[in-house]
Coordinates of C-alpha atoms in Angstrom, one line a residue:
M30 CA -7.2 27.1 -25.0
A31 CA -5.2 24.0 -25.6
K32 CA -3.7 24.2 -22.1
S33 CA -7.2 24.4 -20.5
P34 CA -7.9 21.4 -18.1
S35 CA -11.7 21.9 -18.7
P36 CA -13.5 18.9 -20.0
D37 CA -15.0 21.2 -22.6
A38 CA -11.6 22.2 -23.9
P39 CA -11.3 19.4 -26.5
R40 CA -14.7 20.3 -28.1
V41 CA -13.9 24.0 -28.1
L42 CA -10.5 23.4 -29.6
E43 CA -11.9 21.1 -32.3
E44 CA -14.5 23.7 -33.3
T45 CA -11.9 26.4 -33.4
L46 CA -9.6 24.3 -35.7
T47 CA -12.6 23.5 -37.9
R48 CA -13.2 27.3 -38.3
F49 CA -9.5 28.1 -38.7
P50 CA -7.9 25.0 -40.3
G51 CA -4.6 26.8 -40.8
A52 CA -4.2 27.7 -37.1
G53 CA -0.8 26.8 -35.8
M54 CA -0.2 24.5 -32.8
P55 CA 3.1 25.3 -31.0
E56 CA 4.9 22.3 -29.6
E57 CA 5.1 23.9 -26.2
A58 CA 1.3 24.2 -26.1
V59 CA 0.8 20.7 -27.3
Q60 CA 3.2 19.3 -24.6
A61 CA 1.4 21.2 -21.8
A62 CA -2.1 20.4 -23.1
S63 CA -1.4 16.7 -23.4
K64 CA -2.1 16.5 -19.6
N65 CA -5.7 16.9 -20.7
L66 CA -6.2 13.4 -22.1
G67 CA -9.3 14.5 -24.0
M68 CA -7.0 16.5 -26.3
I69 CA -4.9 13.5 -27.4
P70 CA -7.1 12.4 -30.4
I71 CA -7.1 15.9 -31.8
F72 CA -3.3 16.3 -31.4
L73 CA -2.7 12.9 -33.0
D74 CA -4.7 14.0 -36.1
R75 CA -2.9 17.3 -36.3
V76 CA 0.5 17.0 -34.9
P77 CA 1.3 13.4 -34.0
G78 CA 5.0 14.0 -33.7
Q79 CA 4.6 16.5 -30.9
V80 CA 2.5 14.3 -28.6
P81 CA 4.6 13.0 -25.5
I82 CA 3.5 9.4 -26.0
K83 CA 5.3 7.9 -22.9
E84 CA 3.8 10.6 -20.6
V85 CA 0.3 10.1 -22.0
L86 CA 0.4 6.4 -21.4
E87 CA 1.7 6.9 -17.9
Q88 CA -1.1 9.3 -17.2
I89 CA -3.7 6.9 -18.5
G90 CA -2.2 4.3 -16.1
T91 CA -2.9 6.7 -13.1
L92 CA -6.7 6.4 -13.6
E93 CA -6.9 3.7 -11.0
Y94 CA -10.4 2.6 -10.4
G95 CA -12.3 -0.6 -10.6
E96 CA -15.4 -2.4 -11.9
E97 CA -17.6 -1.1 -9.1
E98 CA -16.5 2.5 -9.7
E99 CA -17.0 2.7 -13.5
E100 CA -20.2 4.7 -13.4
E101 CA -18.8 7.2 -10.8
E102 CA -15.7 7.7 -12.8
E103 CA -17.3 7.9 -16.3
E104 CA -15.9 11.3 -16.9
E105 CA -12.3 10.1 -16.2
E106 CA -12.9 7.1 -18.4
E107 CA -14.1 9.3 -21.2
K108 CA -10.8 11.2 -21.0
G109 CA -8.5 8.2 -20.7
L110 CA -10.0 5.6 -23.1
P111 CA -10.3 7.7 -26.2
A112 CA -6.6 8.7 -25.8
L113 CA -5.6 5.0 -25.5
K114 CA -7.8 4.0 -28.4
A115 CA -6.5 6.8 -30.6
L116 CA -2.9 5.7 -29.9
L117 CA -3.7 2.1 -30.8
D118 CA -6.0 2.7 -33.7
R119 CA -3.6 5.1 -35.4
Q120 CA -0.8 2.5 -34.7
I121 CA 1.2 5.1 -32.9
V122 CA 1.8 2.3 -30.3
S123 CA 1.0 -1.4 -30.3
A124 CA -0.5 -3.3 -27.4
D125 CA 2.8 -4.9 -26.5
E126 CA 4.1 -5.8 -23.1
T127 CA 5.3 -2.2 -22.3
V128 CA 2.1 -0.5 -23.3
I129 CA -0.1 -3.1 -21.5
A130 CA 2.1 -2.8 -18.4
T131 CA 2.2 1.0 -18.4
V132 CA -1.6 1.3 -18.3
A133 CA -2.2 -1.8 -16.2
P134 CA -3.1 0.1 -13.0
S135 CA -6.2 1.5 -14.8
F136 CA -8.9 -1.1 -14.9
S137 CA -10.7 0.5 -17.9
A138 CA -7.5 0.7 -19.9
S139 CA -6.6 -2.9 -19.1
K140 CA -10.1 -4.1 -20.0
Y141 CA -9.9 -2.4 -23.4
N142 CA -6.5 -3.8 -24.1
L143 CA -7.2 -7.4 -23.0
V144 CA -10.8 -7.8 -23.8
E145 CA -11.5 -5.7 -26.9
H146 CA -8.2 -4.8 -28.6
K147 CA -5.9 -7.8 -28.0
P148 CA -7.6 -10.6 -26.2
D149 CA -4.6 -13.0 -26.8
A150 CA -2.0 -10.6 -25.3
P151 CA 0.3 -12.5 -22.9
I152 CA 0.1 -11.7 -19.2
T153 CA 3.7 -11.3 -18.1
Q154 CA 5.3 -10.6 -14.7
K155 CA 6.0 -7.0 -15.8
V156 CA 2.3 -6.6 -16.4
L157 CA 1.3 -8.2 -13.1
V158 CA 3.7 -6.0 -11.1
R159 CA 2.0 -2.9 -12.6
A160 CA -1.5 -4.3 -12.1
A161 CA -0.8 -5.1 -8.5
S162 CA -1.9 -1.6 -7.4
N163 CA -5.5 -2.2 -8.5
A164 CA -7.4 -5.2 -7.3
S165 CA -9.9 -4.9 -10.2
S166 CA -7.0 -4.9 -12.7
M167 CA -5.4 -7.9 -11.1
K168 CA -8.8 -9.8 -11.1
L169 CA -9.0 -9.1 -14.9
M170 CA -5.4 -10.4 -15.4
M171 CA -6.1 -13.6 -13.5
E172 CA -9.2 -14.1 -15.6
K173 CA -7.2 -13.6 -18.8
L174 CA -4.4 -16.0 -17.9
K175 CA -4.3 -18.9 -20.3
D176 CA -1.7 -20.9 -18.5
L177 CA -0.8 -21.0 -14.8
I178 CA 2.0 -18.6 -14.1
T179 CA 4.5 -18.5 -11.2
I180 CA 3.9 -15.3 -9.3
T181 CA 7.2 -13.7 -8.2
K182 CA 7.8 -11.9 -4.9
E183 CA 8.1 -8.6 -6.9
V184 CA 4.4 -8.9 -7.7
I185 CA 3.5 -9.4 -4.1
L186 CA 5.8 -6.6 -2.9
A187 CA 4.0 -4.3 -5.4
T188 CA 0.7 -5.5 -4.1
I189 CA 1.3 -4.8 -0.4
R190 CA 1.9 -1.1 -1.1
D191 CA -1.7 -0.6 -1.9
W192 CA -4.5 -0.3 0.7
Q193 CA -6.4 -3.0 -1.2
G194 CA -3.4 -5.3 -1.1
A195 CA -5.1 -8.0 0.9
D196 CA -7.9 -8.1 -1.7
T197 CA -5.4 -8.4 -4.5
I198 CA -3.4 -11.1 -2.9
K199 CA -6.6 -13.1 -2.3
I200 CA -7.5 -12.7 -6.0
I201 CA -4.1 -14.2 -6.9
Y202 CA -4.4 -16.9 -4.3
D203 CA -7.9 -18.0 -5.4
R204 CA -6.8 -18.3 -9.0
L205 CA -3.4 -20.0 -8.5
G206 CA -3.7 -21.7 -5.2
S207 CA -0.6 -20.2 -3.7
V208 CA 1.4 -17.0 -3.4
P209 CA 5.1 -16.5 -2.6
I210 CA 5.0 -15.1 1.0
T211 CA 8.7 -14.9 1.5
R212 CA 10.4 -13.6 4.6
N213 CA 11.2 -10.3 2.7
V214 CA 7.5 -10.0 1.9
W215 CA 6.6 -10.6 5.5
K216 CA 9.1 -7.9 6.5
K217 CA 7.8 -5.3 4.1
A218 CA 4.0 -5.9 4.5
P219 CA 3.6 -4.9 8.1
I220 CA 5.6 -1.7 7.4
E221 CA 3.6 -0.7 4.3
N222 CA 0.2 -1.7 5.7
P223 CA 0.3 -2.9 9.3
E224 CA -3.4 -2.8 10.2
F225 CA -4.5 -5.0 7.3
M226 CA -1.6 -7.0 5.8
T227 CA -0.1 -8.4 8.9
G228 CA -3.0 -10.6 10.0
F229 CA -3.9 -11.5 6.4
L230 CA -0.5 -12.8 5.6
F231 CA -0.3 -14.7 8.9
R232 CA -3.5 -16.5 8.0
L233 CA -2.0 -17.5 4.7
Q234 CA 1.3 -18.7 6.2
R235 CA 0.9 -19.8 9.8
D236 CA 4.2 -21.7 9.9
L237 CA 6.2 -18.4 10.0
K238 CA 6.8 -17.1 13.5
P239 CA 5.7 -13.5 14.0
R240 CA 8.6 -12.9 16.4
V241 CA 11.2 -13.7 13.7
V242 CA 9.6 -11.2 11.3
W243 CA 9.2 -8.6 14.1
E244 CA 12.9 -8.8 14.9
D245 CA 13.8 -8.4 11.2
I246 CA 11.7 -5.2 11.1
W247 CA 13.4 -3.8 14.3
Q248 CA 16.8 -4.3 12.7
D249 CA 15.7 -2.1 9.7
S250 CA 17.3 1.3 10.3
H251 CA 15.1 2.9 7.7
T252 CA 11.9 2.3 9.6
D253 CA 11.0 4.9 12.2
A254 CA 10.0 4.1 15.8
E255 CA 6.4 5.1 15.4
T256 CA 6.0 2.6 12.5
K257 CA 7.7 -0.1 14.5
A258 CA 5.4 0.5 17.4
T259 CA 2.4 0.2 15.0
V260 CA 3.8 -3.0 13.6
T261 CA 4.3 -4.3 17.2
M262 CA 0.6 -3.6 17.9
A263 CA -0.3 -5.6 14.8
F264 CA 1.9 -8.5 15.9
L265 CA 0.5 -8.5 19.4
N266 CA -2.9 -9.1 17.9
L267 CA -1.6 -12.3 16.3
V268 CA -0.1 -13.9 19.4
E269 CA -1.3 -14.5 22.9
G270 CA -0.1 -15.7 26.3
Q271 CA 3.6 -16.0 26.9
E272 CA 4.4 -15.4 23.2
A273 CA 2.8 -11.9 23.5
I274 CA 4.6 -11.2 26.8
D275 CA 7.9 -12.2 25.2
L276 CA 7.3 -9.8 22.4
L277 CA 6.6 -7.0 24.9
Q278 CA 9.7 -7.9 26.8
A279 CA 11.8 -7.9 23.6
Y280 CA 10.7 -4.4 22.7
P281 CA 14.0 -2.4 22.6
Y282 CA 14.5 -0.1 25.5
D283 CA 17.6 1.8 26.8
W284 CA 16.8 4.6 29.2
E285 CA 20.6 5.0 29.9
Q286 CA 20.6 6.6 26.5
K287 CA 17.2 8.3 27.1
E288 CA 15.8 6.1 24.3
D289 CA 12.7 4.0 24.7
H290 CA 12.0 3.6 21.0
G291 CA 8.4 4.6 21.5
F292 CA 7.7 2.0 24.1
E293 CA 5.7 4.3 26.4
N294 CA 3.6 5.5 23.4
L295 CA 3.0 1.9 22.6
I296 CA 1.7 1.2 26.1
Q297 CA -0.5 4.2 26.0
R298 CA -2.0 3.0 22.7
L299 CA -2.7 -0.4 24.2
L300 CA -4.3 1.0 27.4
P301 CA -6.7 0.2 28.9
N302 CA -7.9 -3.0 27.3
D303 CA -5.2 -4.3 24.9
I304 CA -2.2 -4.9 27.1
P305 CA -1.3 -8.6 26.8
S306 CA -1.8 -10.5 30.0
P307 CA -1.9 -7.4 32.2
E308 CA -2.6 -9.4 35.4
T309 CA 0.7 -11.2 35.2
E310 CA 3.7 -10.3 37.3
Q311 CA 6.0 -10.2 34.2
V312 CA 3.9 -7.7 32.3
A313 CA 3.5 -5.5 35.3
A314 CA 7.2 -5.5 35.9
I315 CA 8.0 -4.5 32.3
I316 CA 5.7 -1.5 32.4
V317 CA 6.6 -0.4 35.9
E318 CA 10.3 -0.5 35.0
R319 CA 10.1 1.3 31.7
C320 CA 7.3 3.9 31.9
S321 CA 6.7 7.3 33.4
N322 CA 4.6 7.8 36.6
E323 CA 1.6 8.9 34.6
V324 CA 1.5 5.9 32.4
I325 CA 2.2 3.5 35.3
E326 CA -0.7 5.0 37.2
K327 CA -3.0 4.6 34.3
F328 CA -1.9 0.9 34.0
L329 CA -2.4 0.2 37.7
N330 CA -5.8 1.9 37.7
T331 CA -7.3 -0.3 35.0
E332 CA -9.9 -2.9 35.9
H333 CA -7.4 -5.7 35.6
Q334 CA -6.4 -7.5 38.9
I335 CA -2.7 -6.4 39.0
S336 CA -0.6 -7.8 41.9
I337 CA 2.2 -5.6 43.2
T338 CA 4.7 -8.3 44.1
D339 CA 8.3 -8.1 45.2
K340 CA 9.4 -8.6 41.6
V341 CA 7.3 -5.6 40.5
M342 CA 8.7 -3.5 43.3
Q343 CA 12.2 -4.4 42.2
A344 CA 11.3 -3.4 38.7
A345 CA 10.1 0.0 40.0
E346 CA 13.5 0.5 41.8
R347 CA 15.3 0.0 38.4
N348 CA 13.1 2.6 36.7
K349 CA 15.4 5.5 35.6
R350 CA 12.7 7.7 34.1
A351 CA 10.0 7.9 36.8
N352 CA 9.9 9.9 40.0
K353 CA 10.9 7.2 42.4
E354 CA 9.5 8.9 45.5
A355 CA 6.1 9.2 44.0
L356 CA 6.2 5.8 42.4
L357 CA 7.2 3.8 45.5

């Protein structure tokens, strides 16, 4: 029964222990059942030494939801908050930096710690790094700041891993007036969240050239070609004109080694309407030199006015992957 994940399990267990007060609680069962947070207050009353405190706190911290979701997640809150309250009320743990940081991703746990239990608790970098995965938690942290604090790049790096990262960074920016958008942050953000973070960071720091960051990303051997292509698409949305053409030209390509690093897939994803400056001779030459017959045909059949110049024909001659006879 103690191992049951059912929300009714705590009530049933408590009734059973009331009827049979001498019933034993094997440590193995307590350890397993502690995954059901509703059991924690019962275990702390009966066998406090057997409760895996660190694991319980970490589990509370996984209940990541925000202000607007409190009603929908009431059942989860009912399981998590009583466990946290029981640990604090029985002084099994104190609301120190470690405990506050561990549960920081959970808005409801953070709200209890910082509003009800210990309103004067300091908001440290360690706490902010953990809160970075939940925009609602970060908003609460910013509201509770008594003094301005310098946000480290570690906080921002933790933020960009979350799909709400842009919202979280904006919360920090609105409170403090600045955020450390370092070159390393710029490099990581498009990889972690290319569709949302790239444009958002560019609007915050327009003095950094996208091409510089893009080249950093391409030199990262741990990032696969598909991700790099997605990042390239994101950067192409930030630039225009010759800057976009230069980015397309710089895309790595080596058909001698049968390696296009996903270039053709990139072009297919951009077709028919997102190719930068498709009517220009330079872009036509890039595509005609690097792509297969099928993709070249799709490009040439778009509604853009594409001129087949001598330079484009020379590019076709250099194409090592296409069927030259059909192409020319």
